[in-house]
Every structure is written in C-alpha cells, then in structure tokens.
Short mmCIF file of C-alpha atoms in Angstrom, two decimals:
data_model
loop_
_atom_site.label_atom_id
_atom_site.label_comp_id
_atom_site.label_asym_id
_atom_site.label_seq_id
_atom_site.Cartn_x
_atom_site.Cartn_y
_atom_site.Cartn_z
CA UNK A 254 106.85 120.12 77.22
CA UNK A 255 107.72 116.82 75.57
CA UNK A 256 108.21 113.22 76.68
CA UNK A 257 109.41 110.83 73.98
CA UNK A 258 111.31 107.58 73.66
CA UNK A 259 113.38 106.30 70.77
CA UNK A 260 114.34 102.71 69.95
CA UNK A 261 116.91 101.62 67.37
CA UNK A 262 118.50 98.41 66.15
CA UNK A 263 121.68 97.72 64.16
CA UNK A 264 121.55 94.89 61.62
CA UNK A 265 125.00 93.73 60.38
CA UNK A 266 124.87 92.58 56.76
CA UNK A 267 128.50 91.37 56.75
CA UNK A 268 131.84 92.42 58.24
CA UNK A 269 131.83 95.76 56.45
CA UNK A 270 128.19 96.73 55.89
CA UNK A 271 125.35 97.34 58.30
CA UNK A 272 121.93 98.95 58.42
CA UNK A 273 120.33 100.62 61.42
CA UNK A 274 116.67 101.48 61.85
CA UNK A 275 114.93 103.46 64.53
CA UNK A 276 111.56 104.80 65.60
CA UNK A 277 110.45 107.37 68.15
CA UNK A 278 107.15 108.28 69.72
CA UNK A 279 105.68 110.15 72.61
CA UNK A 280 103.49 113.02 73.69
CA UNK A 281 103.88 116.78 73.88
CA UNK A 282 101.92 119.56 75.55
CA UNK A 283 101.70 123.18 74.46
CA UNK A 284 100.15 126.18 76.18
CA UNK A 285 100.20 129.98 76.25
CA UNK A 286 100.22 132.27 79.30
CA UNK A 287 98.23 135.22 77.95
CA UNK A 288 98.91 137.47 80.95
CA UNK A 289 102.61 137.76 80.03
CA UNK A 290 102.01 138.81 76.41
CA UNK A 291 101.86 142.42 75.23
CA UNK A 292 99.74 143.06 72.14
CA UNK A 293 100.00 145.86 69.62
CA UNK A 294 96.46 147.09 70.21
CA UNK A 295 97.27 147.67 73.92
CA UNK A 296 99.30 150.77 73.04
CA UNK A 297 97.21 153.92 73.43
CA UNK A 298 99.31 156.00 71.05
CA UNK A 299 101.82 157.08 73.66
CA UNK A 300 102.53 154.15 75.93
CA UNK A 301 101.56 150.56 76.75
CA UNK A 302 98.29 150.29 78.69
CA UNK A 303 97.63 146.81 80.16
CA UNK A 304 94.03 147.77 81.00
CA UNK A 305 93.15 147.83 77.29
CA UNK A 306 91.69 144.50 76.21
CA UNK A 307 93.80 142.61 73.70
CA UNK A 308 90.67 140.97 72.22
CA UNK A 309 92.69 137.77 71.97
CA UNK A 310 90.48 134.87 73.03
CA UNK A 311 90.43 131.13 72.57
CA UNK A 312 94.09 130.48 73.40
CA UNK A 313 94.24 127.11 75.07
CA UNK A 314 96.41 124.25 76.31
CA UNK A 315 96.56 121.08 74.26
CA UNK A 316 98.29 117.67 74.13
CA UNK A 317 99.34 115.78 71.01
CA UNK A 318 101.19 112.63 69.98
CA UNK A 319 104.34 112.80 67.87
CA UNK A 320 106.00 109.94 65.96
CA UNK A 321 108.87 109.41 63.52
CA UNK A 322 111.29 106.87 62.04
CA UNK A 323 114.63 106.67 60.29
CA UNK A 324 117.08 104.33 58.58
CA UNK A 325 120.84 104.52 58.00
CA UNK A 326 123.34 102.50 55.96
CA UNK A 327 127.04 102.33 56.85
CA UNK A 328 130.06 100.88 55.11
CA UNK A 329 133.38 100.65 56.94
CA UNK A 330 136.55 98.72 56.17
CA UNK A 331 137.17 98.52 59.94
CA UNK A 332 135.99 95.42 61.81
CA UNK A 333 136.76 93.79 65.16
CA UNK A 334 139.34 91.38 63.82
CA UNK A 335 140.92 93.82 61.39
CA UNK A 336 141.94 97.46 61.63
CA UNK A 337 142.60 99.01 58.24
CA UNK A 338 145.69 101.15 57.87
CA UNK A 339 143.75 103.40 55.50
CA UNK A 340 140.17 103.88 56.68
CA UNK A 341 137.18 104.21 54.39
CA UNK A 342 133.85 104.97 56.05
CA UNK A 343 130.59 105.90 54.32
CA UNK A 344 127.17 106.40 55.86
CA UNK A 345 123.90 107.74 54.55
CA UNK A 346 120.54 108.08 56.26
CA UNK A 347 116.99 109.29 55.90
CA UNK A 348 114.47 110.17 58.61
CA UNK A 349 110.88 111.38 58.94
CA UNK A 350 109.66 113.48 61.86
CA UNK A 351 106.04 114.26 62.82
CA UNK A 352 104.72 111.55 60.49
CA UNK A 353 101.25 111.89 62.03
CA UNK A 354 101.23 115.68 61.35
CA UNK A 355 99.84 116.43 64.85
CA UNK A 356 97.28 119.20 65.33
CA UNK A 357 98.34 122.46 66.94
CA UNK A 358 95.34 124.05 68.66
CA UNK A 359 96.46 127.34 70.20
CA UNK A 360 93.37 129.02 68.73
CA UNK A 361 90.04 127.22 68.85
CA UNK A 362 89.02 129.02 65.68
CA UNK A 363 92.19 128.09 63.76
CA UNK A 364 93.66 124.59 63.95
CA UNK A 365 97.03 124.02 62.26
CA UNK A 366 98.98 120.83 61.72
CA UNK A 367 102.67 120.40 62.46
CA UNK A 368 104.02 119.51 59.04
CA UNK A 369 106.15 116.44 58.43
CA UNK A 370 109.90 117.03 58.39
CA UNK A 371 112.26 115.16 56.05
CA UNK A 372 115.97 114.81 56.80
CA UNK A 373 118.59 113.18 54.59
CA UNK A 374 122.34 113.08 55.23
CA UNK A 375 125.55 111.45 54.07
CA UNK A 376 129.21 111.67 55.06
CA UNK A 377 132.46 109.99 54.09
CA UNK A 378 135.95 109.55 55.48
CA UNK A 379 138.58 108.50 52.96
CA UNK A 380 142.25 108.07 53.92
CA UNK A 381 144.69 108.62 51.07
CA UNK A 382 146.82 105.45 50.82
CA UNK A 383 150.32 105.82 52.23
CA UNK A 384 149.73 109.29 53.68
CA UNK A 385 148.43 110.94 56.85
CA UNK A 386 145.79 112.93 54.98
CA UNK A 387 142.08 112.20 54.69
CA UNK A 388 139.08 113.91 53.12
CA UNK A 389 135.73 114.07 54.93
CA UNK A 390 132.88 115.38 52.72
CA UNK A 391 129.36 115.65 54.16
CA UNK A 392 125.89 116.88 53.22
CA UNK A 393 122.56 117.24 55.02
CA UNK A 394 119.17 118.27 53.64
CA UNK A 395 116.11 119.23 55.70
CA UNK A 396 112.62 120.18 54.58
CA UNK A 397 109.46 120.99 56.53
CA UNK A 398 106.57 122.44 54.58
CA UNK A 399 107.84 125.36 52.48
CA UNK A 400 111.02 125.71 54.57
CA UNK A 401 114.17 123.87 53.53
CA UNK A 402 117.91 123.87 54.21
CA UNK A 403 120.87 122.21 52.53
CA UNK A 404 124.31 122.21 54.11
CA UNK A 405 127.36 120.60 52.51
CA UNK A 406 131.08 120.82 52.99
CA UNK A 407 134.51 119.27 53.02
CA UNK A 408 137.04 118.84 55.82
CA UNK A 409 140.67 117.83 55.40
CA UNK A 410 141.99 115.55 58.15
CA UNK A 411 145.70 115.47 58.99
CA UNK A 412 146.91 112.77 61.35
CA UNK A 413 149.34 114.09 63.98
CA UNK A 414 150.13 110.82 65.76
CA UNK A 415 149.14 107.20 65.44
CA UNK A 416 147.37 105.17 68.09
CA UNK A 417 148.13 101.73 69.45
CA UNK A 418 145.53 99.38 67.97
CA UNK A 419 145.89 96.53 70.50
CA UNK A 420 146.77 97.99 73.90
CA UNK A 421 144.96 101.31 73.49
CA UNK A 422 147.67 103.01 75.59
CA UNK A 423 148.03 105.79 73.02
CA UNK A 424 145.25 107.47 71.06
CA UNK A 425 145.43 108.70 67.50
CA UNK A 426 145.26 112.47 67.22
CA UNK A 427 144.44 114.63 64.22
CA UNK A 428 143.58 118.11 63.00
CA UNK A 429 140.55 118.73 60.76
CA UNK A 430 139.92 121.98 58.91
CA UNK A 431 137.72 123.09 56.07
CA UNK A 432 134.38 124.72 55.43
CA UNK A 433 130.70 124.03 55.06
CA UNK A 434 128.26 125.98 52.94
CA UNK A 435 124.62 126.55 53.89
CA UNK A 436 122.85 127.25 50.60
CA UNK A 437 121.98 130.92 50.08
CA UNK A 438 122.92 131.76 53.67
CA UNK A 439 126.47 131.24 54.95
CA UNK A 440 129.98 129.90 54.63
CA UNK A 441 131.06 128.06 57.78
CA UNK A 442 134.84 127.70 58.31
CA UNK A 443 135.55 124.87 60.77
CA UNK A 444 138.50 123.60 62.79
CA UNK A 445 138.65 120.45 64.95
CA UNK A 446 141.27 118.77 67.11
CA UNK A 447 140.67 115.04 67.65
CA UNK A 448 142.30 112.74 70.15
CA UNK A 449 140.87 109.29 70.73
CA UNK A 450 137.11 109.55 71.17
CA UNK A 451 137.21 113.30 71.94
CA UNK A 452 137.06 116.19 69.49
CA UNK A 453 137.14 119.91 70.25
CA UNK A 454 135.80 122.12 67.47
CA UNK A 455 135.46 125.75 66.49
CA UNK A 456 133.33 127.21 63.69
CA UNK A 457 131.97 130.54 62.53
CA UNK A 458 129.01 131.37 60.27
CA UNK A 459 129.93 134.04 57.70
CA UNK A 460 126.59 135.38 56.48
CA UNK A 461 126.40 135.89 52.68
CA UNK A 462 122.62 136.10 52.25
CA UNK A 463 120.55 139.14 51.28
CA UNK A 464 120.80 140.24 54.93
CA UNK A 465 124.45 141.26 54.54
CA UNK A 466 123.43 144.95 54.47
CA UNK A 467 122.45 144.46 58.10
CA UNK A 468 124.73 141.59 59.21
CA UNK A 469 127.89 142.93 57.49
CA UNK A 470 128.83 139.26 56.89
CA UNK A 471 128.80 138.56 60.63
CA UNK A 472 127.30 135.33 61.92
CA UNK A 473 127.62 133.05 64.93
CA UNK A 474 130.67 131.61 66.67
CA UNK A 475 130.28 128.02 67.91
CA UNK A 476 132.47 125.86 70.14
CA UNK A 477 131.71 122.14 70.49
CA UNK A 478 132.98 119.11 72.35
CA UNK A 479 132.20 115.77 70.70
CA UNK A 480 132.54 112.40 72.42
CA UNK A 481 132.16 109.27 70.30
CA UNK A 482 133.54 105.76 70.22
CA UNK A 483 134.54 104.92 66.65
CA UNK A 484 136.37 101.64 66.23
CA UNK A 485 139.65 102.17 64.41
CA UNK A 486 139.19 105.92 63.86
#
C-alpha cells in the first residue's frame, strides 16, 4: 500500500526550449499474511498438510519512506504564436527512484534495501520537409541493482489528413507503424492510429530470448488508448 505525491515545474528557456524538473515522496506499507501461504515443507510426501509447521517466523509488517526526482529537456519548433508546417520535437530525460534505498523488513533476521532505480529516455519526431512522412525514434534504459532493460525502436508516421490550426474544427490524423526491440528479449511490432489528442495502439511482443524453446516466439498482445494534448502535433 502506497501513498505518494509528485510535484513538477516547467521552466521555459526560450520559445523553443524548456526544462522540467520534478520530485516525488511519500510512504509505503508492506505486510505478509502467513496463513494464506503454502510452504514446501508442509507436504508430507503425498499431499499438502496444513497442520505441519512451516517453521517460517519473523514475518512482519513495516512502513518506509520513498523518494525520487527527475529532469527532462525538450526542444520543439512549435510555439503559441507559430505552428511549424514541419514539426521537429526532441526530448530527453533522466530520473532516480528510491533514492533513499528504503529498508525492506519482511524478516527480522534479514533486512534488505530497495535498490535505487535509474531511468533514462529520449524520443524524437522529425517531419520530412514537403512530405506527409515523419520518423519517430525512441529509446529507454532502466537499471535497478543487477537488473537492467534497454528498449529502442523506430516508428514511421504517415499523415492522413491535416488539421485546422486556428479554429480547431478538424483534427490532424495519422498512422504510425514500426517496431521496438527489447535487448536480448523481444521484437515489438507496433501500430497506432492518431486523431487529435487521441491515439489507439496495438503491439505484440515476439519473444526471441533463450526461452524460445518454451515460448515458441510467442509473447504478449497489448492494446492502448493514449490521450495527450500536444500543441501543433
């Protein structure tokens, strides 16, 4: 159970560049209900016997604080008084989670710390001049202790119809398609339909890791609905 609050601020550097910073903090509580857990040593050789003691003691409830911060830079050739015909948008950010490495005390005899998590990301939208095509590369990297993940990819964006920039009566619509690659794990073909501030997407993880003998290259199907207000997009 967690209760946290985040605060952020956007600092414009000029008409085309801005920096945003944010922090979060709060408290979390963890606990274990031992009566609902079945342990390996409670099997008598033939069946599960709940009357056999699990010999698991010291499990407890605990509360801890959790804090983090992040910063992001954005360049965009779109501003309030000017809407570019060909849009160029770039943003890159870095964030730290669990900066206080809070203690996890499920066992009184073994206290672990929640390791700090590092997240870095960047993405770009570049409209080819004089065409309805754009490229949208992106990358994200996450690391927490010995575990890490890197995910990068490229989407092609094809404008289907233009939007009215002043009245807003008509929204721009577009199709996006391409793939992401999660290092040593999966290819992720993706397809999106955008109209105005809405986007409906479909993706599928094609597993290519050492688990393919079991997965047979099957992964997970995902459907998403994104709602965002992006000036000039």
